Amino acid sequence: MVWLSQLSVLCKDFHGASFDCTNSIMDHCTSRSNLQKVHLCSTCDLNSLNTFGESSFAVVEMMGSMNILKFYLCVPSNEIVGTTPERKRTWGSLCQLERALRSAAPCTIIIRRNIHMIFDSISEVFDALLSNFGPRGFKKPKDIAGQVVLVTGAGNGIGRLIATKIATTGCILVLWDIDEKGNEETKRMCDDLGAETHIYRVDMSDRQAIYSTASRVTSDVGVVNIVVNNAGILRDGGDFLKKSDDTIDATIRVNMMAHIWMAKAFLPNMIEQNDGHIVCVCSMSGIVGAKDIVDYSASKFGAFGFQEALENEMCHRKRNIHFTTICPSYIQTTMCDRIPLSSSTNFLSPNHVAEEIVHAILTNKRIVLLPKKTYFLYAAKGLIPRRTFQRLLLFVQK
């Protein structure tokens, strides 16, 4: 019996055409042999089929009632014409094949309609794996020379390190901080690296201060291309119930609400230009609830969720805006000195974290977890029981 191999011969000149073009196939093949079209059904009268000799063929239409997806097999007519046991078995096999094709048809249709999305998703998964766990030079960094990069909380700590590392890219730096003296020192360091630097004193807990300073920046420097939301506070650690309402309110306003206000201030120009990049320096405590810093953890959950939701909205509206979220664990800074941690806690180097942030910006990474073992923690959170996850969390924090 000649099945799929013969079908490929019949349809080789109709690549890309719909398979329901039986008449065209028949016309194409009449010069080669005698053909007749057979509609496959359980009630078909085999005796009604005529044979035209050993060299004749029948085109058997599979799933003839389905207009979206049809298959055709070319079978020697003398193998299906008549009522001998062998021919009945051949016909029965064709009927079984049709039932199998009908069962698989919905999946086939879904795959055909979404094939580009499927391949894009697979490509993105491999890209993310190589980007996060492969060699540093896997992805070529983008050129941001001449672009305006705004860094909040640039007066000290991680913010200062981000500013000094990104200053070497040829970008125009805009540094925000409530600490004027610290911000001036960061500006001096960036100037020494050859960067054009502008500084502004801003209280990130004040919505109107953010909006008014954003207008000044646009007027003085130009449209901001990259916003790095780094500013954050942690007043004290310990028992949640012992913290004052003012402390909790300030933490939420700086660590979460400021991200929303910054987006409202700078995102419209990014959308107008159909280009931009918003970076959220978050925390692992924004993914996994952390004891002793409940208010801080809640504020980082809010920042993480806002960043993700805003990214999804821009993606849905097909805006060319990039989003990067950085979630480091405990960093060796004065902020972490306020948290009652075990002496065996492993701290991340501030310099290493800043390098990872800048690299993530330049390669348009979507999310970066530090250290890398926390990717497993992030994936496990939704898969294992809560009590088991809490034990795992204690193990990872050692």
Tab-separated table of C-alpha atoms in Angstrom:
chain	number	residue	atom	x	y	z
A	1	MET	CA	0.000	0.000	0.000
A	2	VAL	CA	1.305	3.453	-0.906
A	3	TRP	CA	0.235	5.942	1.751
A	4	LEU	CA	2.137	9.002	2.936
A	5	SER	CA	5.022	8.517	0.505
A	6	GLN	CA	2.648	8.571	-2.422
A	7	LEU	CA	0.836	11.556	-0.906
A	8	SER	CA	4.064	13.541	-0.861
A	9	VAL	CA	4.536	12.795	-4.567
A	10	LEU	CA	1.039	13.944	-5.358
A	11	CYS	CA	1.358	17.186	-3.369
A	12	LYS	CA	4.956	18.151	-4.014
A	13	ASP	CA	3.926	20.970	-6.357
A	14	PHE	CA	1.277	22.247	-3.939
A	15	HIS	CA	3.494	23.042	-0.951
A	16	GLY	CA	1.888	25.710	1.165
A	17	ALA	CA	-1.534	25.242	-0.431
A	18	SER	CA	-4.569	24.107	1.519
A	19	PHE	CA	-5.008	20.358	1.579
A	20	ASP	CA	-8.655	20.670	0.633
A	21	CYS	CA	-7.647	21.408	-2.984
A	22	THR	CA	-8.437	17.843	-4.060
A	23	ASN	CA	-9.588	18.845	-7.506
A	24	SER	CA	-6.251	20.534	-8.190
A	25	ILE	CA	-4.412	17.451	-7.033
A	26	MET	CA	-6.615	15.277	-9.191
A	27	ASP	CA	-6.075	17.520	-12.216
A	28	HIS	CA	-2.348	17.480	-11.619
A	29	CYS	CA	-2.223	13.706	-11.483
A	30	THR	CA	-4.556	12.662	-14.296
A	31	SER	CA	-1.658	12.614	-16.697
A	32	ARG	CA	0.141	10.039	-14.535
A	33	SER	CA	-2.585	7.536	-13.770
A	34	ASN	CA	-6.295	6.982	-13.458
A	35	LEU	CA	-7.550	8.466	-10.185
A	36	GLN	CA	-10.837	8.547	-8.391
A	37	LYS	CA	-11.807	10.433	-5.204
A	38	VAL	CA	-13.072	8.321	-2.298
A	39	HIS	CA	-14.877	9.838	0.710
A	40	LEU	CA	-13.979	7.696	3.682
A	41	CYS	CA	-17.013	6.704	5.758
A	42	SER	CA	-18.200	3.598	7.558
A	43	THR	CA	-21.224	3.244	5.272
A	44	CYS	CA	-19.274	3.397	2.035
A	45	ASP	CA	-20.176	0.613	-0.414
A	46	LEU	CA	-16.891	-0.887	-1.522
A	47	ASN	CA	-18.567	-2.503	-4.498
A	48	SER	CA	-19.497	0.937	-5.824
A	49	LEU	CA	-15.809	1.697	-6.429
A	50	ASN	CA	-14.396	0.904	-9.840
A	51	THR	CA	-10.878	-0.205	-10.521
A	52	PHE	CA	-8.970	0.861	-13.600
A	53	GLY	CA	-6.223	-1.686	-13.454
A	54	GLU	CA	-3.107	-2.325	-11.451
A	55	SER	CA	-1.672	1.130	-12.051
A	56	SER	CA	-4.761	3.094	-10.957
A	57	PHE	CA	-5.013	4.926	-7.648
A	58	ALA	CA	-7.768	6.244	-5.387
A	59	VAL	CA	-7.387	9.499	-3.463
A	60	VAL	CA	-8.924	8.762	-0.054
A	61	GLU	CA	-10.229	11.853	1.720
A	62	MET	CA	-9.691	11.663	5.466
A	63	MET	CA	-11.895	13.750	7.780
A	64	GLY	CA	-13.923	15.071	4.859
A	65	SER	CA	-16.442	16.802	7.134
A	66	MET	CA	-13.778	19.000	8.742
A	67	ASN	CA	-13.206	22.116	6.693
A	68	ILE	CA	-10.260	23.323	8.758
A	69	LEU	CA	-8.021	20.285	8.492
A	70	LYS	CA	-8.140	17.427	5.963
A	71	PHE	CA	-5.750	14.695	4.919
A	72	TYR	CA	-5.582	12.771	1.667
A	73	LEU	CA	-3.984	9.397	1.084
A	74	CYS	CA	-3.244	7.891	-2.273
A	75	VAL	CA	-3.969	4.178	-2.241
A	76	PRO	CA	-3.800	1.673	-5.130
A	77	SER	CA	-7.444	1.209	-6.030
A	78	ASN	CA	-7.144	-2.557	-6.310
A	79	GLU	CA	-6.346	-2.669	-2.577
A	80	ILE	CA	-9.656	-1.164	-1.494
A	81	VAL	CA	-12.083	-2.152	-4.253
A	82	GLY	CA	-14.172	-5.239	-3.661
A	83	THR	CA	-15.199	-7.204	-0.592
A	84	THR	CA	-12.388	-9.656	0.010
A	85	PRO	CA	-11.166	-9.964	3.650
A	86	GLU	CA	-7.840	-8.300	2.764
A	87	ARG	CA	-9.569	-5.315	1.185
A	88	LYS	CA	-11.987	-5.021	4.109
A	89	ARG	CA	-9.006	-4.992	6.500
A	90	THR	CA	-7.368	-2.250	4.417
A	91	TRP	CA	-10.544	-0.218	4.539
A	92	GLY	CA	-10.874	-0.813	8.284
A	93	SER	CA	-7.307	0.405	8.796
A	94	LEU	CA	-8.118	3.576	6.904
A	95	CYS	CA	-11.176	4.125	9.113
A	96	GLN	CA	-9.040	3.648	12.240
A	97	LEU	CA	-6.502	6.117	10.888
A	98	GLU	CA	-9.230	8.654	10.305
A	99	ARG	CA	-10.509	8.279	13.878
A	100	ALA	CA	-6.978	8.826	15.182
A	101	LEU	CA	-6.561	11.910	13.006
A	102	ARG	CA	-9.869	13.277	14.234
A	103	SER	CA	-8.759	12.801	17.840
A	104	ALA	CA	-5.511	14.663	17.209
A	105	ALA	CA	-7.073	17.357	15.068
A	106	PRO	CA	-7.873	19.876	17.873
A	107	CYS	CA	-4.280	19.768	19.125
A	108	THR	CA	-2.972	20.077	15.575
A	109	ILE	CA	-5.161	23.112	14.909
A	110	ILE	CA	-4.042	24.813	18.147
A	111	ILE	CA	-0.389	24.198	17.292
A	112	ARG	CA	-0.821	25.502	13.724
A	113	ARG	CA	-2.514	28.678	14.921
A	114	ASN	CA	0.053	29.381	17.654
A	115	ILE	CA	3.231	27.969	16.124
A	116	HIS	CA	5.061	31.320	16.156
A	117	MET	CA	4.168	31.930	19.796
A	118	ILE	CA	5.320	28.422	20.732
A	119	PHE	CA	8.712	28.828	19.039
A	120	ASP	CA	9.135	32.351	20.482
A	121	SER	CA	8.393	31.045	23.982
A	122	ILE	CA	10.885	28.191	23.641
A	123	SER	CA	13.503	30.628	22.366
A	124	GLU	CA	12.864	32.996	25.284
A	125	VAL	CA	13.243	30.177	27.810
A	126	PHE	CA	16.632	29.174	26.413
A	127	ASP	CA	17.659	32.827	26.199
A	128	ALA	CA	16.757	33.369	29.861
A	129	LEU	CA	18.633	30.254	30.960
A	130	LEU	CA	21.764	31.238	29.071
A	131	SER	CA	21.454	34.853	30.156
A	132	ASN	CA	21.108	34.023	33.855
A	133	PHE	CA	23.329	30.966	34.134
A	134	GLY	CA	25.596	31.174	31.089
A	135	PRO	CA	28.792	33.159	30.558
A	136	ARG	CA	28.643	36.932	31.089
A	137	GLY	CA	29.447	37.712	27.447
A	138	PHE	CA	26.542	35.663	26.052
A	139	LYS	CA	24.459	38.751	25.288
A	140	LYS	CA	25.916	41.897	23.782
A	141	PRO	CA	25.216	44.983	25.925
A	142	LYS	CA	23.228	47.796	24.375
A	143	ASP	CA	24.747	51.207	23.693
A	144	ILE	CA	23.285	53.915	25.948
A	145	ALA	CA	25.765	56.668	25.101
A	146	GLY	CA	23.946	60.003	25.091
A	147	GLN	CA	20.852	58.605	26.817
A	148	VAL	CA	19.557	60.132	30.047
A	149	VAL	CA	19.735	57.725	32.997
A	150	LEU	CA	18.088	58.658	36.287
A	151	VAL	CA	19.135	56.894	39.500
A	152	THR	CA	17.222	57.453	42.745
A	153	GLY	CA	18.912	56.988	46.107
A	154	ALA	CA	22.253	57.798	44.488
A	155	GLY	CA	23.788	59.537	47.511
A	156	ASN	CA	25.248	56.394	49.037
A	157	GLY	CA	25.254	52.594	49.082
A	158	ILE	CA	24.034	50.617	46.076
A	159	GLY	CA	22.752	53.759	44.352
A	160	ARG	CA	26.199	55.348	44.347
A	161	LEU	CA	27.799	52.157	43.020
A	162	ILE	CA	25.203	51.909	40.230
A	163	ALA	CA	25.845	55.524	39.254
A	164	THR	CA	29.625	55.201	39.157
A	165	LYS	CA	29.512	51.969	37.153
A	166	ILE	CA	27.048	53.207	34.581
A	167	ALA	CA	28.899	56.542	34.298
A	168	THR	CA	31.486	54.869	32.061
A	169	THR	CA	28.917	54.098	29.333
A	170	GLY	CA	28.773	57.664	28.003
A	171	CYS	CA	25.253	58.307	29.280
A	172	ILE	CA	23.969	61.519	30.889
A	173	LEU	CA	23.387	60.905	34.582
A	174	VAL	CA	20.621	62.390	36.723
A	175	LEU	CA	21.053	61.617	40.423
A	176	TRP	CA	18.273	61.959	42.998
A	177	ASP	CA	18.648	61.751	46.759
A	178	ILE	CA	17.414	63.484	49.883
A	179	ASP	CA	21.023	63.503	51.142
A	180	GLU	CA	22.510	66.502	49.338
A	181	LYS	CA	26.024	66.042	50.665
A	182	GLY	CA	26.147	62.356	49.706
A	183	ASN	CA	24.691	63.142	46.286
A	184	GLU	CA	27.327	65.804	45.658
A	185	GLU	CA	30.041	63.257	46.472
A	186	THR	CA	28.529	60.779	44.004
A	187	LYS	CA	28.440	63.532	41.365
A	188	ARG	CA	32.118	64.260	41.936
A	189	MET	CA	32.971	60.588	41.480
A	190	CYS	CA	30.924	60.364	38.270
A	191	ASP	CA	32.428	63.590	36.926
A	192	ASP	CA	35.878	62.121	37.439
A	193	LEU	CA	34.802	59.216	35.237
A	194	GLY	CA	33.915	61.634	32.455
A	195	ALA	CA	30.127	61.561	32.815
A	196	GLU	CA	27.808	64.535	32.444
A	197	THR	CA	26.030	64.547	35.810
A	198	HIS	CA	23.053	66.473	37.205
A	199	ILE	CA	21.938	66.235	40.835
A	200	TYR	CA	18.623	67.034	42.510
A	201	ARG	CA	17.486	66.882	46.105
A	202	VAL	CA	14.249	64.895	46.270
A	203	ASP	CA	12.229	63.441	49.123
A	204	MET	CA	10.975	60.173	47.600
A	205	SER	CA	8.126	59.984	50.119
A	206	ASP	CA	6.653	63.230	48.733
A	207	ARG	CA	4.526	62.739	45.614
A	208	GLN	CA	4.480	66.393	44.625
A	209	ALA	CA	8.255	66.660	45.063
A	210	ILE	CA	8.688	63.770	42.634
A	211	TYR	CA	6.315	65.278	40.060
A	212	SER	CA	7.807	68.776	40.222
A	213	THR	CA	11.420	67.536	40.080
A	214	ALA	CA	10.564	65.277	37.154
A	215	SER	CA	9.311	68.329	35.240
A	216	ARG	CA	12.532	70.174	36.057
A	217	VAL	CA	14.655	67.270	34.827
A	218	THR	CA	12.758	67.116	31.522
A	219	SER	CA	13.205	70.861	31.096
A	220	ASP	CA	16.871	71.002	32.205
A	221	VAL	CA	18.282	67.768	30.768
A	222	GLY	CA	15.736	66.251	28.402
A	223	VAL	CA	13.552	63.155	28.216
A	224	VAL	CA	14.684	60.429	30.620
A	225	ASN	CA	15.368	57.141	28.809
A	226	ILE	CA	16.184	54.882	31.764
A	227	VAL	CA	14.746	55.191	35.279
A	228	VAL	CA	16.470	53.205	38.032
A	229	ASN	CA	14.172	53.055	41.067
A	230	ASN	CA	16.777	52.294	43.710
A	231	ALA	CA	15.791	54.490	46.665
A	232	GLY	CA	14.604	52.516	49.662
A	233	ILE	CA	14.491	52.711	53.452
A	234	LEU	CA	14.478	50.284	56.349
A	235	ARG	CA	14.037	52.162	59.615
A	236	ASP	CA	14.406	49.231	61.972
A	237	GLY	CA	13.940	45.495	62.214
A	238	GLY	CA	12.215	43.400	64.815
A	239	ASP	CA	8.677	42.774	65.993
A	240	PHE	CA	6.115	44.202	63.588
A	241	LEU	CA	3.692	45.224	66.363
A	242	LYS	CA	6.348	47.383	68.011
A	243	LYS	CA	6.824	49.565	64.923
A	244	SER	CA	5.137	52.957	64.796
A	245	ASP	CA	2.539	53.807	62.176
A	246	ASP	CA	4.733	56.653	60.922
A	247	THR	CA	7.610	54.262	60.299
A	248	ILE	CA	5.391	51.839	58.410
A	249	ASP	CA	3.813	54.671	56.383
A	250	ALA	CA	7.219	56.104	55.397
A	251	THR	CA	8.472	52.641	54.381
A	252	ILE	CA	5.466	52.026	52.127
A	253	ARG	CA	5.666	55.483	50.550
A	254	VAL	CA	9.384	55.341	49.687
A	255	ASN	CA	9.704	51.657	48.819
A	256	MET	CA	6.467	51.191	46.878
A	257	MET	CA	4.467	54.349	46.205
A	258	ALA	CA	7.510	56.189	44.844
A	259	HIS	CA	7.744	53.572	42.066
A	260	ILE	CA	4.171	54.348	41.048
A	261	TRP	CA	4.744	58.101	41.110
A	262	MET	CA	7.976	57.762	39.115
A	263	ALA	CA	6.156	55.740	36.451
A	264	LYS	CA	3.399	58.347	36.200
A	265	ALA	CA	6.012	61.075	35.864
A	266	PHE	CA	8.318	59.482	33.256
A	267	LEU	CA	6.387	56.747	31.455
A	268	PRO	CA	4.265	59.087	29.245
A	269	ASN	CA	7.375	60.390	27.449
A	270	MET	CA	8.677	56.829	27.030
A	271	ILE	CA	5.381	55.791	25.451
A	272	GLU	CA	5.437	58.821	23.158
A	273	GLN	CA	8.929	57.843	21.974
A	274	ASN	CA	8.027	54.127	22.061
A	275	ASP	CA	11.285	53.479	23.878
A	276	GLY	CA	12.391	53.416	27.492
A	277	HIS	CA	13.535	51.288	30.386
A	278	ILE	CA	12.239	51.122	33.967
A	279	VAL	CA	14.385	49.350	36.550
A	280	CYS	CA	13.110	48.241	39.946
A	281	VAL	CA	15.758	47.504	42.560
A	282	CYS	CA	13.611	45.251	44.696
A	283	SER	CA	14.556	42.503	47.143
A	284	MET	CA	14.146	38.784	47.735
A	285	SER	CA	11.894	39.873	50.584
A	286	GLY	CA	9.574	41.137	47.836
A	287	ILE	CA	9.169	37.542	46.640
A	288	VAL	CA	9.412	35.654	49.937
A	289	GLY	CA	7.917	37.164	53.093
A	290	ALA	CA	10.713	37.961	55.548
A	291	LYS	CA	10.314	37.908	59.323
A	292	ASP	CA	11.512	40.862	61.419
A	293	ILE	CA	11.090	43.230	58.433
A	294	VAL	CA	7.391	42.689	57.740
A	295	ASP	CA	6.653	46.280	56.683
A	296	TYR	CA	9.730	46.415	54.455
A	297	SER	CA	8.865	43.036	52.933
A	298	ALA	CA	5.293	44.191	52.247
A	299	SER	CA	6.545	47.347	50.535
A	300	LYS	CA	8.866	45.309	48.295
A	301	PHE	CA	6.055	42.882	47.429
A	302	GLY	CA	4.099	45.928	46.300
A	303	ALA	CA	6.972	47.254	44.199
A	304	PHE	CA	7.523	43.826	42.607
A	305	GLY	CA	3.823	43.414	41.824
A	306	PHE	CA	3.499	46.922	40.408
A	307	GLN	CA	6.516	46.431	38.146
A	308	GLU	CA	5.178	43.107	36.864
A	309	ALA	CA	1.666	44.455	36.277
A	310	LEU	CA	2.954	47.549	34.480
A	311	GLU	CA	5.206	45.418	32.278
A	312	ASN	CA	2.252	43.200	31.376
A	313	GLU	CA	0.165	46.236	30.487
A	314	MET	CA	2.854	47.695	28.237
A	315	CYS	CA	3.343	44.284	26.597
A	316	HIS	CA	-0.405	43.988	25.951
A	317	ARG	CA	-0.424	47.438	24.375
A	318	LYS	CA	2.669	46.540	22.330
A	319	ARG	CA	4.835	49.319	23.755
A	320	ASN	CA	8.592	49.029	23.330
A	321	ILE	CA	9.320	49.677	27.024
A	322	HIS	CA	11.821	47.426	28.819
A	323	PHE	CA	11.449	46.400	32.452
A	324	THR	CA	14.117	44.980	34.746
A	325	THR	CA	13.528	43.804	38.310
A	326	ILE	CA	16.458	43.024	40.613
A	327	CYS	CA	15.854	40.949	43.738
A	328	PRO	CA	18.998	40.548	45.853
A	329	SER	CA	19.136	38.799	49.196
A	330	TYR	CA	20.884	40.398	52.181
A	331	ILE	CA	23.578	42.881	51.128
A	332	GLN	CA	26.495	43.947	53.302
A	333	THR	CA	25.272	47.529	53.839
A	334	THR	CA	24.303	49.650	56.829
A	335	MET	CA	20.636	48.946	56.049
A	336	CYS	CA	21.064	45.249	56.825
A	337	ASP	CA	22.776	46.131	60.105
A	338	ARG	CA	19.293	46.999	61.399
A	339	ILE	CA	18.010	43.443	60.835
A	340	PRO	CA	18.514	40.817	63.570
A	341	LEU	CA	20.202	38.113	61.492
A	342	SER	CA	22.123	34.975	62.368
A	343	SER	CA	25.899	35.266	62.475
A	344	SER	CA	26.033	32.544	59.819
A	345	THR	CA	24.021	34.631	57.292
A	346	ASN	CA	25.780	34.987	53.955
A	347	PHE	CA	25.842	38.595	52.727
A	348	LEU	CA	26.190	39.731	49.147
A	349	SER	CA	28.930	42.149	48.179
A	350	PRO	CA	27.495	45.607	47.324
A	351	ASN	CA	29.945	45.902	44.445
A	352	HIS	CA	28.820	42.561	42.982
A	353	VAL	CA	25.145	43.539	43.272
A	354	ALA	CA	25.778	46.876	41.524
A	355	GLU	CA	27.660	45.109	38.716
A	356	GLU	CA	24.759	42.697	38.239
A	357	ILE	CA	22.266	45.565	38.152
A	358	VAL	CA	24.180	47.515	35.513
A	359	HIS	CA	24.743	44.372	33.426
A	360	ALA	CA	21.012	43.578	33.655
A	361	ILE	CA	20.163	47.081	32.442
A	362	LEU	CA	22.550	46.921	29.505
A	363	THR	CA	21.297	43.468	28.415
A	364	ASN	CA	17.576	44.136	29.043
A	365	LYS	CA	17.200	41.302	31.532
A	366	ARG	CA	13.672	40.941	32.858
A	367	ILE	CA	14.361	39.623	36.344
A	368	VAL	CA	17.564	38.944	38.272
A	369	LEU	CA	17.680	37.042	41.571
A	370	LEU	CA	20.792	37.143	43.734
A	371	PRO	CA	22.392	34.849	44.712
A	372	LYS	CA	21.543	32.487	41.875
A	373	LYS	CA	20.443	29.682	44.191
A	374	THR	CA	17.374	31.786	44.996
A	375	TYR	CA	15.982	31.027	41.517
A	376	PHE	CA	15.243	27.578	42.911
A	377	LEU	CA	13.555	29.172	45.918
A	378	TYR	CA	11.431	31.343	43.643
A	379	ALA	CA	10.363	28.344	41.537
A	380	ALA	CA	9.705	26.126	44.566
A	381	LYS	CA	7.456	28.617	46.336
A	382	GLY	CA	4.369	27.770	44.309
A	383	LEU	CA	5.028	24.025	44.119
A	384	ILE	CA	5.583	22.788	47.660
A	385	PRO	CA	3.515	23.018	50.877
A	386	ARG	CA	3.861	26.216	52.909
A	387	ARG	CA	5.402	24.492	55.938
A	388	THR	CA	7.966	22.702	53.767
A	389	PHE	CA	8.798	25.977	52.048
A	390	GLN	CA	9.368	27.688	55.402
A	391	ARG	CA	11.879	24.997	56.345
A	392	LEU	CA	13.571	25.419	52.967
A	393	LEU	CA	13.720	29.168	53.547
A	394	LEU	CA	15.505	28.685	56.858
A	395	PHE	CA	18.021	26.398	55.137
A	396	VAL	CA	18.714	28.867	52.297
A	397	GLN	CA	19.171	31.779	54.705
A	398	LYS	CA	21.982	30.005	56.548
